[in-house]
């Protein structure tokens, strides 16, 4: 029997974080810069929701408003952080290894594994607002050597197919976890099947734009669903220019998540 | 000392780890200090996230990991 949950757009944690007061050390772009963030999972002050999915702890779409806006330099360990850019330009700076400055535009994405430690800053330095999805996950092992990889998704050529961006496919960016991120940009009335690696894996489907039918659930813009204990899922596109993110992951045996599920059984 | 296995916790704000076996000697917490014995108002030394937002994890160390964790 399959398991699933649905998170509607409005049910996500919606935050607006201004670069003022104490927050200006964290949020860049003082005095008028601000970040808007919509989080699918329980993160920081957003305490009401599901704590994660497998090793995923953050799945959020963010907008950096105003030139100079973003996150100032701050440290990380262990987390694997991925960013997928959809509009504007993201300047990613990290201190891991020899250090890195990278500029990412629509279709570009990175995988930054903080491992044994590194600081990073995420900035929008151009006039237009920067739109990205951030994904954070727990790694397979703690204190790995830090890594940074980046690539580009060519949405003009890769239409109407599920394209693996991160994972073990050739051409995908490597990641220190049993997890794959794919993207589907497709036209109405097309239908796609996604086969999971094993029944110990689950899949999180996020309709970034457009609307799709996933199993017996209709997802509108920014709605999402998590499904596990299935062999495969079917995604039927209901609206042109649908843009769907598909994250397949091993379903780690997580006491925090199970506790939350027990407390919210039947909801 | 209790024979219960040592726990490992991760800060959900930044990924900083607390390993009961290692403690945090540089922050005045001796090796073997149980998570339950750390004050409730303790916060992550790297990012200020409160103690209750650490998550217990069962993830192994990469080679050399415990040494890196001790000095992180
Ligand atoms: Fe960060
Ligand atoms: Zn922290």
XYZ file of C-alpha atoms in Angstrom, chain A:
267
model
C 0.000 0.000 0.000
C 1.380 3.376 -0.944
C 1.785 6.337 1.424
C 1.463 9.962 0.491
C 0.919 13.519 1.658
C -0.043 16.737 -0.095
C 1.243 20.212 0.746
C -0.783 22.978 -0.890
C 0.984 26.234 -1.681
C -0.854 28.139 1.061
C 0.080 25.497 3.667
C 3.789 26.092 3.239
C 5.686 28.409 5.582
C 5.662 31.858 3.994
C 8.316 34.215 5.347
C 9.476 37.683 4.456
C 12.859 38.499 5.960
C 14.077 42.090 5.827
C 17.678 43.149 6.072
C 17.203 45.278 9.177
C 18.108 45.203 12.863
C 19.784 41.987 14.002
C 18.669 40.286 10.766
C 20.980 42.509 8.709
C 23.966 40.385 9.710
C 22.177 37.387 8.165
C 20.236 38.985 5.284
C 22.311 41.081 2.883
C 21.185 44.276 1.173
C 20.589 46.601 4.114
C 18.517 48.781 4.341
C 15.904 47.874 1.714
C 16.800 44.314 0.656
C 14.460 41.484 1.635
C 14.141 37.768 0.990
C 10.801 36.014 0.544
C 10.798 32.292 1.208
C 8.104 29.630 0.919
C 9.175 26.447 2.746
C 7.628 23.043 2.228
C 9.159 21.623 5.393
C 9.521 22.744 8.971
C 12.336 25.270 9.024
C 13.362 27.891 11.593
C 10.225 29.695 12.861
C 8.028 27.605 10.604
C 7.227 24.925 13.165
C 3.822 23.602 12.124
C 4.721 21.392 9.233
C 6.223 18.074 8.294
C 9.894 18.052 9.392
C 11.261 16.663 6.121
C 11.165 13.876 3.576
C 13.832 11.162 3.805
C 17.101 13.101 4.320
C 15.576 16.355 2.942
C 15.193 19.095 5.548
C 14.598 22.182 3.394
C 12.742 22.609 0.140
C 11.916 26.251 -0.425
C 11.488 28.697 -3.210
C 13.073 32.030 -2.491
C 13.230 35.458 -4.074
C 16.042 37.928 -3.347
C 14.506 41.395 -3.768
C 16.731 44.310 -4.716
C 20.343 44.528 -5.864
C 22.693 43.384 -3.116
C 20.094 41.195 -1.419
C 20.777 37.648 -0.250
C 22.589 35.947 2.622
C 25.823 37.255 4.095
C 28.760 34.926 4.785
C 27.851 32.295 7.381
C 29.214 28.838 8.232
C 27.891 25.362 7.491
C 28.923 21.808 8.157
C 27.609 18.539 6.741
C 24.488 19.780 4.953
C 24.322 19.333 1.206
C 22.825 22.510 -0.255
C 21.490 22.679 -3.815
C 20.233 25.802 -5.584
C 18.278 25.846 -8.850
C 18.042 29.296 -10.440
C 14.946 30.317 -12.434
C 15.279 34.095 -12.878
C 17.764 36.860 -12.220
C 21.329 35.988 -11.293
C 22.690 34.278 -8.199
C 26.242 34.923 -7.076
C 27.383 32.038 -4.905
C 30.594 32.474 -2.902
C 32.050 29.771 -0.681
C 35.238 29.326 1.324
C 35.442 25.549 1.035
C 38.781 24.269 -0.249
C 40.423 26.923 -2.433
C 37.259 29.062 -2.363
C 34.703 29.672 -5.122
C 32.889 32.580 -6.733
C 30.215 31.533 -9.196
C 27.456 33.359 -11.044
C 24.357 31.383 -11.942
C 21.518 32.373 -14.248
C 18.193 30.837 -15.294
C 18.646 27.086 -15.763
C 21.945 26.980 -13.832
C 22.167 25.015 -10.613
C 24.754 23.920 -8.074
C 25.384 21.248 -5.441
C 27.451 22.491 -2.485
C 28.360 19.849 0.065
C 29.562 21.687 3.182
C 31.086 18.516 4.680
C 33.940 19.328 7.067
C 33.000 22.997 6.915
C 32.871 26.143 4.861
C 31.212 29.529 4.811
C 29.027 30.704 1.991
C 27.231 33.787 0.786
C 24.323 33.896 -1.657
C 23.773 37.234 -3.378
C 21.819 38.887 -6.146
C 24.015 41.687 -7.488
C 22.022 42.549 -10.625
C 18.919 44.805 -10.729
C 16.353 42.053 -11.338
C 15.023 39.882 -8.520
C 16.616 36.445 -8.195
C 14.348 33.375 -8.038
C 15.695 30.004 -6.888
C 14.690 26.777 -5.218
C 16.930 25.748 -2.313
C 17.155 22.136 -1.251
C 19.039 21.041 1.881
C 19.656 17.454 2.823
C 21.582 15.357 5.284
C 24.620 13.629 3.760
C 25.419 9.923 3.730
C 28.493 10.562 5.902
C 29.507 13.400 8.214
C 32.601 15.608 7.696
C 33.284 14.621 4.094
C 35.685 16.868 2.162
C 33.605 19.861 0.918
C 32.665 19.916 -2.771
C 31.027 22.331 -5.203
C 29.677 21.398 -8.633
C 27.496 23.314 -11.064
C 25.690 22.660 -14.331
C 23.024 24.023 -16.652
C 19.573 22.725 -17.582
C 18.783 23.617 -21.195
C 15.017 24.058 -21.111
C 14.857 24.852 -24.842
C 16.277 21.470 -25.857
C 15.095 19.279 -23.011
C 11.342 19.777 -23.275
C 8.815 17.030 -22.639
C 11.248 14.678 -20.935
C 12.203 14.059 -17.329
C 15.817 15.209 -17.047
C 17.958 14.193 -14.086
C 19.888 17.232 -12.827
C 21.475 15.773 -9.692
C 22.162 12.105 -9.002
C 23.921 9.107 -10.495
C 22.997 9.512 -14.192
C 25.836 10.454 -16.518
C 25.546 14.218 -17.009
C 23.914 14.772 -13.621
C 25.808 16.451 -10.785
C 27.085 13.975 -8.176
C 25.716 14.074 -4.638
C 26.765 12.350 -1.407
C 23.333 10.840 -0.817
C 21.016 8.257 -2.394
C 18.939 11.016 -3.985
C 18.093 12.273 -7.463
C 16.652 15.638 -8.514
C 14.922 15.780 -11.888
C 13.090 18.488 -13.761
C 10.224 18.239 -16.231
C 9.128 21.123 -18.448
C 6.219 19.954 -20.535
C 3.109 20.739 -22.556
C -0.502 20.026 -21.686
C -1.933 16.528 -22.225
C 1.495 14.867 -22.130
C 1.954 12.066 -19.650
C 5.169 10.807 -18.007
C 6.045 7.892 -15.841
C 8.771 8.024 -13.181
C 10.039 4.694 -11.916
C 11.545 4.679 -8.438
C 14.856 2.914 -7.810
C 13.365 0.593 -5.178
C 10.301 0.540 -2.938
C 12.573 1.864 -0.158
C 12.700 5.127 -2.097
C 10.119 7.904 -2.107
C 9.444 10.787 -4.436
C 8.601 14.423 -3.737
C 6.895 16.207 -6.646
C 6.689 20.005 -6.684
C 4.655 21.808 -9.363
C 6.636 25.006 -9.766
C 4.560 26.322 -12.660
C 1.420 25.064 -14.339
C -0.634 22.200 -13.027
C -0.247 18.449 -13.183
C -2.073 15.339 -12.106
C 0.050 12.984 -10.048
C -1.697 9.689 -9.312
C -5.160 10.809 -8.205
C -4.022 14.230 -6.950
C -4.175 17.485 -8.908
C -1.327 19.848 -8.107
C -1.689 23.534 -8.894
C 1.142 26.062 -8.995
C 3.531 25.494 -6.019
C 1.529 22.554 -4.655
C 3.503 19.397 -3.902
C 3.083 15.775 -2.925
C 5.292 13.127 -1.336
C 4.690 9.492 -2.297
C 6.422 6.327 -1.111
C 5.914 2.553 -1.090
C 5.268 2.650 -4.844
C 7.119 1.263 -7.870
C 6.374 4.207 -10.148
C 4.327 7.371 -10.389
C 2.555 8.967 -13.311
C 2.604 12.691 -14.044
C -0.041 14.004 -16.417
C 0.397 17.606 -17.537
C -2.830 19.640 -17.357
C -1.514 23.068 -18.351
C 1.045 24.227 -20.913
C 4.510 25.213 -19.686
C 4.289 23.057 -16.605
C 7.586 23.076 -14.698
C 7.906 20.239 -12.218
C 10.719 19.331 -9.822
C 10.935 15.643 -8.892
C 13.121 14.600 -5.961
C 13.586 10.872 -5.464
C 15.285 9.824 -2.261
C 15.976 6.882 -0.027
C 13.434 6.950 2.814
C 15.775 7.044 5.800
C 14.406 5.633 9.027
C 13.877 8.949 10.751
C 12.477 9.095 14.290
C 11.698 12.831 14.094
C 9.573 12.444 10.993
C 7.847 9.300 12.291
C 6.997 11.073 15.541
C 5.465 13.955 13.599
C 3.467 11.511 11.466
C 2.143 9.716 14.567
C 1.081 13.016 16.126
C -0.651 14.122 12.915
C -2.192 10.769 11.947
C -5.501 11.183 10.169
C -4.999 14.852 9.332
